[in-house]
GROMACS .gro file of C-alpha atoms in nm:
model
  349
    1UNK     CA    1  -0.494  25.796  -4.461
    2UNK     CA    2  -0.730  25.999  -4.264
    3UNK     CA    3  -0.760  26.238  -4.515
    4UNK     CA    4  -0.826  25.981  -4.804
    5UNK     CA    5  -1.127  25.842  -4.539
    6UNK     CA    6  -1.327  26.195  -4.526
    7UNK     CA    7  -1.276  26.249  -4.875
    8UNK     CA    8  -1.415  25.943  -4.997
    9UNK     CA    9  -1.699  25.979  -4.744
   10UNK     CA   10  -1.752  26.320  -4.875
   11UNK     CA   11  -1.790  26.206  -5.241
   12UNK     CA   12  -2.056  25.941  -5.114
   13UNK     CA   13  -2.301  26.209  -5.025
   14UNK     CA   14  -2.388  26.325  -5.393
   15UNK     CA   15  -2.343  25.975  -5.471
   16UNK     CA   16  -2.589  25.844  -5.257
   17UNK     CA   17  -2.844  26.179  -5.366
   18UNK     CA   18  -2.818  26.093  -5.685
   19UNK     CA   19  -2.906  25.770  -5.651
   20UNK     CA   20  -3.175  25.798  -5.493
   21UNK     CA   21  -3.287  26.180  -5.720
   22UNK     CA   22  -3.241  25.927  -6.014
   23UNK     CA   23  -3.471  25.648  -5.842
   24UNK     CA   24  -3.693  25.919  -5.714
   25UNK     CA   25  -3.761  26.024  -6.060
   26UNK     CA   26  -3.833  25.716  -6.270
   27UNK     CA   27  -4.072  25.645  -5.989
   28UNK     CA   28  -4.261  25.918  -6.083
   29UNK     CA   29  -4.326  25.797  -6.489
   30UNK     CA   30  -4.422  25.368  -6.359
   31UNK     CA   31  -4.730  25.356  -6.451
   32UNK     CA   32  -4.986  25.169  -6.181
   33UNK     CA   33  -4.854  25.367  -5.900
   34UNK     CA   34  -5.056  25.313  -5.551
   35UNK     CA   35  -5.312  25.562  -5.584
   36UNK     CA   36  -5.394  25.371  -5.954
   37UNK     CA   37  -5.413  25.070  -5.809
   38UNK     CA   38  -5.623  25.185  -5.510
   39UNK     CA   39  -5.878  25.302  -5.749
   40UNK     CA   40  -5.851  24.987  -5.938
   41UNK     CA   41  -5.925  24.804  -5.674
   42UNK     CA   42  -6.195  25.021  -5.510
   43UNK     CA   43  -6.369  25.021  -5.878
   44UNK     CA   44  -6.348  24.634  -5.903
   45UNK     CA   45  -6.502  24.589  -5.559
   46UNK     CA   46  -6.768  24.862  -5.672
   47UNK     CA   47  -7.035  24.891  -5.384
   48UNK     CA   48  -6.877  24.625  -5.126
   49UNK     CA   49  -6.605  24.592  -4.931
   50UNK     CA   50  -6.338  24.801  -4.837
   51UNK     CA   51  -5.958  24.873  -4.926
   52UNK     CA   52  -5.682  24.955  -4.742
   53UNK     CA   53  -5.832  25.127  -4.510
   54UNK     CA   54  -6.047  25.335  -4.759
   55UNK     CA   55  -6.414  25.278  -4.765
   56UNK     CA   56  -6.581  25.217  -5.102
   57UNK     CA   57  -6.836  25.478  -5.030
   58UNK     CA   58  -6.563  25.701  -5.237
   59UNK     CA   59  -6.666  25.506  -5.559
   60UNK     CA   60  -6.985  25.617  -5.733
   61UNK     CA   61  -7.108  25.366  -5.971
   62UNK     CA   62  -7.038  25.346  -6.317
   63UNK     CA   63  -6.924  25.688  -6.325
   64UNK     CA   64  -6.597  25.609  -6.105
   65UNK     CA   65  -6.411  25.802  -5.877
   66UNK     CA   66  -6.462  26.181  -5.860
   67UNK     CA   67  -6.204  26.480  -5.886
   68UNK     CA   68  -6.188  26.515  -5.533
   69UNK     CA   69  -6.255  26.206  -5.376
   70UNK     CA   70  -5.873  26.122  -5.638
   71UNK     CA   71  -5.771  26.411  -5.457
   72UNK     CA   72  -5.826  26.261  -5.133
   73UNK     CA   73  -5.647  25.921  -5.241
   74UNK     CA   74  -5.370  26.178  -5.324
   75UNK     CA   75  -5.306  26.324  -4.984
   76UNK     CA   76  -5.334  25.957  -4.831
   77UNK     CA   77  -5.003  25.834  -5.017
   78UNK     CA   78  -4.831  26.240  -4.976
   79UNK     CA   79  -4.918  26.279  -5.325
   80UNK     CA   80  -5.073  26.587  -5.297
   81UNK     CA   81  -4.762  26.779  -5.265
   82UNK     CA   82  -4.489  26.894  -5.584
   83UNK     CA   83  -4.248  26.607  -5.630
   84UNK     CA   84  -3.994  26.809  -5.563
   85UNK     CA   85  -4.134  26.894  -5.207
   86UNK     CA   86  -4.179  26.522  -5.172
   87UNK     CA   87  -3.841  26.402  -5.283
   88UNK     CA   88  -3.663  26.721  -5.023
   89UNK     CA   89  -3.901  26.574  -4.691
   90UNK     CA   90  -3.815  26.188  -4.777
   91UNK     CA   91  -3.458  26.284  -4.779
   92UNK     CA   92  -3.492  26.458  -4.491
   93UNK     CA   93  -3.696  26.200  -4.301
   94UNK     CA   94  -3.386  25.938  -4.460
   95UNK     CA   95  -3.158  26.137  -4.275
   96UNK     CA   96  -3.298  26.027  -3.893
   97UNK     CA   97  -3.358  25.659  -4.066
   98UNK     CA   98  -3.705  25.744  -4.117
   99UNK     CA   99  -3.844  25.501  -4.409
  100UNK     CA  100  -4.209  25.522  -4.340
  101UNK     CA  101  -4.470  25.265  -4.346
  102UNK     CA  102  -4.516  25.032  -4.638
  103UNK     CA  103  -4.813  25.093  -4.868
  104UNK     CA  104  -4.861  24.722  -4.917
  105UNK     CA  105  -4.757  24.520  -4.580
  106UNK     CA  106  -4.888  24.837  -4.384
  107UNK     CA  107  -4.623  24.787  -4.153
  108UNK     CA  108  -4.335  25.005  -4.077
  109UNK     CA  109  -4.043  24.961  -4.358
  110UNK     CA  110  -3.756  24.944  -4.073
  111UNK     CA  111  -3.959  24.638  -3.901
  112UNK     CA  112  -4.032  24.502  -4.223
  113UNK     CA  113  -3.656  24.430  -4.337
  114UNK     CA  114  -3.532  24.322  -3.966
  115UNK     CA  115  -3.852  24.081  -4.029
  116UNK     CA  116  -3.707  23.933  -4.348
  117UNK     CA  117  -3.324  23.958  -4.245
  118UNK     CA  118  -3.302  23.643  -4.096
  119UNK     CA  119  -3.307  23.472  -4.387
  120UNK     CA  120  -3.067  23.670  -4.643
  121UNK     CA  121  -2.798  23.700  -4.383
  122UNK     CA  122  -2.879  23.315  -4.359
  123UNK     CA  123  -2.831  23.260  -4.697
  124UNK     CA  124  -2.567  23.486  -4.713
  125UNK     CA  125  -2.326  23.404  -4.480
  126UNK     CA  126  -2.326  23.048  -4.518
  127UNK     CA  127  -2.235  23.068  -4.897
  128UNK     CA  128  -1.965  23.319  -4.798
  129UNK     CA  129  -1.832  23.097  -4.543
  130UNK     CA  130  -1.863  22.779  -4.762
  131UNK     CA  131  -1.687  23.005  -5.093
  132UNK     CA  132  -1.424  23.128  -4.926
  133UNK     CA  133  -1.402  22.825  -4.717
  134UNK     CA  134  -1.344  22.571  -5.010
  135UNK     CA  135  -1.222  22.833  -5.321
  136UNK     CA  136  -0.887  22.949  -5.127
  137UNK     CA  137  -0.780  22.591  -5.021
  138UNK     CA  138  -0.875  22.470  -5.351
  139UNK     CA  139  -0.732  22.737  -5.571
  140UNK     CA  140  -0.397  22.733  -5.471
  141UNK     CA  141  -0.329  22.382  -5.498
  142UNK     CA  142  -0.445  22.423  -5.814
  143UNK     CA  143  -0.217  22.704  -5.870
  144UNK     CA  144   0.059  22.468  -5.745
  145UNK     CA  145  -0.067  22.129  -5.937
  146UNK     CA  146  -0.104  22.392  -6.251
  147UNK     CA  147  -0.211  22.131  -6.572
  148UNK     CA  148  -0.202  21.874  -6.347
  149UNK     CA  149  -0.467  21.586  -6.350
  150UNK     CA  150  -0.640  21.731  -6.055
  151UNK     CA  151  -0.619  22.071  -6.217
  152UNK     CA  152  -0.806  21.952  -6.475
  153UNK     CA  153  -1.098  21.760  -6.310
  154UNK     CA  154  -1.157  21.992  -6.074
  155UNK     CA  155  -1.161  22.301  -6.332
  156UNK     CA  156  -1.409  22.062  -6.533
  157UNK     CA  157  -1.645  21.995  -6.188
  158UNK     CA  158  -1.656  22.399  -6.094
  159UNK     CA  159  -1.688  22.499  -6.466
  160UNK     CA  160  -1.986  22.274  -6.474
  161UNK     CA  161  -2.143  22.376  -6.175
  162UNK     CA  162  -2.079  22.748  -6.319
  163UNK     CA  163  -2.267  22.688  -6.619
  164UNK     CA  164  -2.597  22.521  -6.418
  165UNK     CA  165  -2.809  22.810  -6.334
  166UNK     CA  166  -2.913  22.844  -5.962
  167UNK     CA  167  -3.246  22.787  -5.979
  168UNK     CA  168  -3.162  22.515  -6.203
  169UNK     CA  169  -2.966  22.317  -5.969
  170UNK     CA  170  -3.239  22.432  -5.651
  171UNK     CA  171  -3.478  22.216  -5.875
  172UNK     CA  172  -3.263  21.879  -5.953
  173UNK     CA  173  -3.203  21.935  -5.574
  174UNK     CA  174  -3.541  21.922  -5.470
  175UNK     CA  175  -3.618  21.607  -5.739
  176UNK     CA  176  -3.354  21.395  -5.593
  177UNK     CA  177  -3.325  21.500  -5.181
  178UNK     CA  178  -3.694  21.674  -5.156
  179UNK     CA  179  -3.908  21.415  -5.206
  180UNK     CA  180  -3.945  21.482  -5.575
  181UNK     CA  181  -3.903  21.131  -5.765
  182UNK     CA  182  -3.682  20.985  -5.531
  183UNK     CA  183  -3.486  21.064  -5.168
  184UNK     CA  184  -3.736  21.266  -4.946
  185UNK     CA  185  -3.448  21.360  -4.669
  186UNK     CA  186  -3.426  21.760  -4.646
  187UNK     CA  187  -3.724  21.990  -4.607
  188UNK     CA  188  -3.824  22.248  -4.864
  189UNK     CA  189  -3.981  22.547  -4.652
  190UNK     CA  190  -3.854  22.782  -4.372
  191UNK     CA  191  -3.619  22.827  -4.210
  192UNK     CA  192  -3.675  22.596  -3.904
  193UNK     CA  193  -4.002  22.315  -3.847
  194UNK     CA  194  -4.301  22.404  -3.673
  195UNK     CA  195  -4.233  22.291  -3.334
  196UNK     CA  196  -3.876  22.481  -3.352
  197UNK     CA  197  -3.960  22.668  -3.037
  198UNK     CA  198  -4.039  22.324  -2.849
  199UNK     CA  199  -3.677  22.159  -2.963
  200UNK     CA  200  -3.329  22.200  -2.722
  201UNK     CA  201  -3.028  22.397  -2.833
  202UNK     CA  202  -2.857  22.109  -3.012
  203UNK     CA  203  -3.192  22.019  -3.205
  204UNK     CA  204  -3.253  22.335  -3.292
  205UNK     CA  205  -2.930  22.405  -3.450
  206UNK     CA  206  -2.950  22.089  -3.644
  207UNK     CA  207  -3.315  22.171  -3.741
  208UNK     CA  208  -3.220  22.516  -3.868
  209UNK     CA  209  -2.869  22.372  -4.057
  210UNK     CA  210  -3.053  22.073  -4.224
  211UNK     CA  211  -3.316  22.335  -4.376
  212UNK     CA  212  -3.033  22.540  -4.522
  213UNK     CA  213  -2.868  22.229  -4.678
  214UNK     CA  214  -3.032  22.278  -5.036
  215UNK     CA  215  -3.108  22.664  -5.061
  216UNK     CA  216  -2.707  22.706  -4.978
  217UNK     CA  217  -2.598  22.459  -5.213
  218UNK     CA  218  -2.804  22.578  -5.472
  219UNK     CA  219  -2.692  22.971  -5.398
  220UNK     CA  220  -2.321  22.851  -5.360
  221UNK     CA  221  -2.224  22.641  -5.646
  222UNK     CA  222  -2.217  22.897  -5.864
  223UNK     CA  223  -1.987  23.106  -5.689
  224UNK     CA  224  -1.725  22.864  -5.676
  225UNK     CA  225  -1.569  22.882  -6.000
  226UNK     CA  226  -1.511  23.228  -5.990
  227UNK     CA  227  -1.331  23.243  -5.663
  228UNK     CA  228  -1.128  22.925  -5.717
  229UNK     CA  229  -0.988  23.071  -6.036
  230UNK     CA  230  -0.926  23.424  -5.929
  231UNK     CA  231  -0.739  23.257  -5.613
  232UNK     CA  232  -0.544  22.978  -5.862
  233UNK     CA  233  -0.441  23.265  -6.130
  234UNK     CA  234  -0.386  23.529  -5.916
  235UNK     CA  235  -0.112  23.216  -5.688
  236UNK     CA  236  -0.028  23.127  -6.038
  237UNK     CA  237   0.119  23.468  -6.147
  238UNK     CA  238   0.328  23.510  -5.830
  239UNK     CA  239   0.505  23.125  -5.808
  240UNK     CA  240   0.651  23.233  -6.193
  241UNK     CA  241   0.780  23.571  -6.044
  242UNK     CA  242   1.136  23.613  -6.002
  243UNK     CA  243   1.164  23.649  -5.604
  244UNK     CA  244   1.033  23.302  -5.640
  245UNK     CA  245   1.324  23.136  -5.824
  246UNK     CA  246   1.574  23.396  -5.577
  247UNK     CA  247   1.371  23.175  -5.253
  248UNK     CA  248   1.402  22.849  -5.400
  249UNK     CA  249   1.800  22.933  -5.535
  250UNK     CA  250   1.859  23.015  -5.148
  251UNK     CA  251   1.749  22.628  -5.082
  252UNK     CA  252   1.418  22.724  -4.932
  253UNK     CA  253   1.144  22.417  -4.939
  254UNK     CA  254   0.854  22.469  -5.102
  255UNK     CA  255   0.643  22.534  -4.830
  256UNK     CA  256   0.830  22.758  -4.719
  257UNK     CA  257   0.826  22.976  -5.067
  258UNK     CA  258   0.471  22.922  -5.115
  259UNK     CA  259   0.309  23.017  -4.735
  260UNK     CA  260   0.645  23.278  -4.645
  261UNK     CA  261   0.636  23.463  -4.987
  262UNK     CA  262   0.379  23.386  -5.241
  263UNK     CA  263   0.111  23.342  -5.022
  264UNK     CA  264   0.140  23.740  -4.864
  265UNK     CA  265   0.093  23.845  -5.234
  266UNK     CA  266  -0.159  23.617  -5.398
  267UNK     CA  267  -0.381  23.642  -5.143
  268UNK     CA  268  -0.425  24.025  -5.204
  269UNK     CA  269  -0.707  24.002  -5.492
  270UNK     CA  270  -0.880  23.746  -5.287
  271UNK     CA  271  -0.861  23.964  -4.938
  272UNK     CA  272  -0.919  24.295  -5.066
  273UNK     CA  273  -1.281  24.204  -5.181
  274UNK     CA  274  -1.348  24.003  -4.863
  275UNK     CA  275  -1.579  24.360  -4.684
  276UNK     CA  276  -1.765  24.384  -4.945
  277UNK     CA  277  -1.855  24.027  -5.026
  278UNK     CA  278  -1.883  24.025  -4.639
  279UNK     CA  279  -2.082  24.286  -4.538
  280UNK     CA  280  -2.320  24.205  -4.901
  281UNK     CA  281  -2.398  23.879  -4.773
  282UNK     CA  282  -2.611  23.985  -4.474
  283UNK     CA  283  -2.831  24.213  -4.708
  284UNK     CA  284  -2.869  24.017  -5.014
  285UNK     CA  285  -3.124  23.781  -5.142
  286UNK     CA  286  -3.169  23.585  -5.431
  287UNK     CA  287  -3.519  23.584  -5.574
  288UNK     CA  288  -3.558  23.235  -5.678
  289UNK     CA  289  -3.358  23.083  -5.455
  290UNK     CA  290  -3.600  23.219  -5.162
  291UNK     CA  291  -3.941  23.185  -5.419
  292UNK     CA  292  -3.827  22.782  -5.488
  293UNK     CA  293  -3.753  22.723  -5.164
  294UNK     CA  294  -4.042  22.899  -4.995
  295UNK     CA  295  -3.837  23.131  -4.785
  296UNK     CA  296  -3.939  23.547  -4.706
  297UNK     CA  297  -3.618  23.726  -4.788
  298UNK     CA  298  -3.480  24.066  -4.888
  299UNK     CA  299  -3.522  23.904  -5.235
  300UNK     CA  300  -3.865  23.817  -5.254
  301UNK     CA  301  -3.912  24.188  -5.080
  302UNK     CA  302  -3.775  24.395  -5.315
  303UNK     CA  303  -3.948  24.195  -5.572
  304UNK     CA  304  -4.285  24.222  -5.498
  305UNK     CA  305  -4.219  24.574  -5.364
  306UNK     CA  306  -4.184  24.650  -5.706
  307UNK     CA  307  -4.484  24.513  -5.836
  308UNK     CA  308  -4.664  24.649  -5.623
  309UNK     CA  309  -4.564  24.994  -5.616
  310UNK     CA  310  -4.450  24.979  -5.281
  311UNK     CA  311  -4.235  25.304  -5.280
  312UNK     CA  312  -4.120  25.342  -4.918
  313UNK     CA  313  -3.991  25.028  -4.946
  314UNK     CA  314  -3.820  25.040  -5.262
  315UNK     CA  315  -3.681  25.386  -5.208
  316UNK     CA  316  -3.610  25.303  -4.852
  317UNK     CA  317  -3.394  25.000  -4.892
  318UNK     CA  318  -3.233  25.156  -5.176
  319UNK     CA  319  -3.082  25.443  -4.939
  320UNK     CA  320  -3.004  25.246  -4.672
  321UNK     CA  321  -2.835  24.922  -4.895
  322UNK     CA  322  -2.638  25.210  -5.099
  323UNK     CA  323  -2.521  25.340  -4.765
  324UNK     CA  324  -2.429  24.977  -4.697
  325UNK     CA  325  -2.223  24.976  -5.037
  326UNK     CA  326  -2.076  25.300  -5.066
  327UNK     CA  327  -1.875  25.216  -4.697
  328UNK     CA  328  -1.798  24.852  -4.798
  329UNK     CA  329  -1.627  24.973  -5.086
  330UNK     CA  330  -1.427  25.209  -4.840
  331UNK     CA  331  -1.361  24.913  -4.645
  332UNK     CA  332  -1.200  24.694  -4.965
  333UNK     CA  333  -1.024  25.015  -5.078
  334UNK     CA  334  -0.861  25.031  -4.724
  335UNK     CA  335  -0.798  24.626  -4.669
  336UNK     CA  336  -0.554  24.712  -4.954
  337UNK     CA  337  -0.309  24.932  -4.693
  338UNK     CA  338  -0.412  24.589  -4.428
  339UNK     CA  339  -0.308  24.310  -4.643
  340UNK     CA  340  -0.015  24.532  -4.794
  341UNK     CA  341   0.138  24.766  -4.551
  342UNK     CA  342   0.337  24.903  -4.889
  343UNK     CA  343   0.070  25.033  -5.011
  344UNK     CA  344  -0.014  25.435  -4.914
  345UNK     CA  345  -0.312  25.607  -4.992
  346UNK     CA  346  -0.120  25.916  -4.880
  347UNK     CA  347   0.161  25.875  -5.115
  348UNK     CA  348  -0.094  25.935  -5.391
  349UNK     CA  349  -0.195  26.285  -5.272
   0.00000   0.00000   0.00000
């Protein structure tokens, strides 16, 4: 086992350079990187103002920007040095943690995700709580009612919700409970009210809950078919195994067959990708689940960090969420030996 551990940890390091060589590069071909923009601005604004720090005494009429006052834009972003020279230092500053300071926010990139955290591990967690919460229970009574009249409806309900988009459903939501065209009972911005701060324990909690009521919903529904019938076929295909028929021939009840045999088994697909879905759900946004609802996650971040060019941002979260990846797929590999103690890694090698 140990051995399988620090081999796949040593086949994560080219992995994770060549994610971030391959990143590195296609950066260098977007068009409208920061120092274009900078000029674009600093042309716009001509004689007044200032930008980003840079004074617009750089710009020179209609004639633009100069060779070297470009050059000097250059060596603000590091651009002034071979991209190869570039790429080597940021993986060596990666290395200690080191993301740098966003071009845009003009904030540090480390401060700038623990600032938007809060709400994609909100978002997050809840919807893996609430999916795994409701798809396990759910999918193996389906599994045992298979073709069933509740088999049916349900399938019909979570197929439905399936096919409804999320932001789809985040809109209907905030029609009918947001004080759209009819029921104006849950908020639609935040994460907590203004006078949060002000409120006890007890209101705060219910505060922060009854914000999360419709971005949740509208993040979890979709989720919920796909668990519930992984969980219900993967129960299925065990109750028509043959150890099943031996545990009922030996006059067991069927509890006892289902939650003593089958359940050890089936519940191996379902366990096995519970780090990854885990771990993903702190670090994860959804884009128009936070843009609907108002809310400044990791989402919305990496978004606009892309629009705007903002490469420490967008090449720092990308090393550190790979990181986050590459070891949560270690940890689902290794659940496998948890949940099954038959299975070996070592027996392989």
């Amino acid at each position: 086992m140990l051995f399988y551990i620090l081999k796949r940890i040593g086949l994560m390091v080219p992995t994770l350079f060549g994610v971030m060589l391959l990143t590195f590069v296609v950066t260098q071909f977007v068009p409208g990187g920061p120092v274009e923009q900078l000029m674009s601005q600093m042309e716009g604004l001509g004689k007044g103002g200032e930008v980003s720090g840079v004074g617009t005494s750089m710009y020179r009429g209609d004639s633009g920007l100069d060779a070297g006052r470009v050059e000097q834009l250059k060596a603000l972003y590091g651009f002034d040095d071979p991209p190869i020279t570039r790429f080597l230092t940021m993986m060596k500053n990666y290395l200690v943690f080191d993301f740098g300071t966003s071009y845009y926010y003009h904030q540090s990139v480390v401060e700038l995700v623990v600032s938007r955290m809060p709400v994609s591990m909100s978002l997050g967690l809840w919807s893996f709580i609430i999916v795994y919460g409701v798809c396990i229970p759910l999918g193996i009574k389906k599994a045992v009612r298979d073709g069933s009249r509740f088999d049916v409806l349900s399938s019909t309900v979570i197929l439905v919700g399936y096919a409804i988009p999320g932001f789809v459903l985040a809109i209907v939501l905030i029609v009918l409970f947001g004080g759209g065209s009819f029921w104006n009972i849950f908020p639609l911005r935040g994460l907590v009210s203004d006078g949060w701060s002000e409120m006890n324990l007890i209101q705060k909690v219910l505060d922060y809950l009854w914000h999360m009521v419709l971005p949740i919903t509208s993040g979890a529904v979709g989720s919920l078919a796909v668990m519930t019938m992984l969980t219900k076929n993967s129960f299925l295909e065990e109750i028509r195994k043959q150890y099943v028929l031996t545990a009922r021939a030996k006059g067991l009840s069927e509890q006892q067959v289902l939650y003593k045999h089958v359940f050890r088994n089936g519940i191996i697909p379902i366990i096995t990708g519970f780090p990854g879905y885990f771990i993903g759900a702190f670090f994860t946004g959804s884009l128009l689940i936070e843009t609907i609802f108002s809310l400044d996650g990791m989402g919305l971040l990496a978004y606009q960090s892309v629009l705007n060019r903002d490469y420490p941002v967008v090449l720092g979260t990308l090393y550190f969420f790979t990181i986050i990846g590459l070891f949560s797929r270690l940890l689902s590999d290794l659940s496998y030996v948890v949940v099954d103690p038959r299975i070996s890694f070592d027996s392989s090698e």
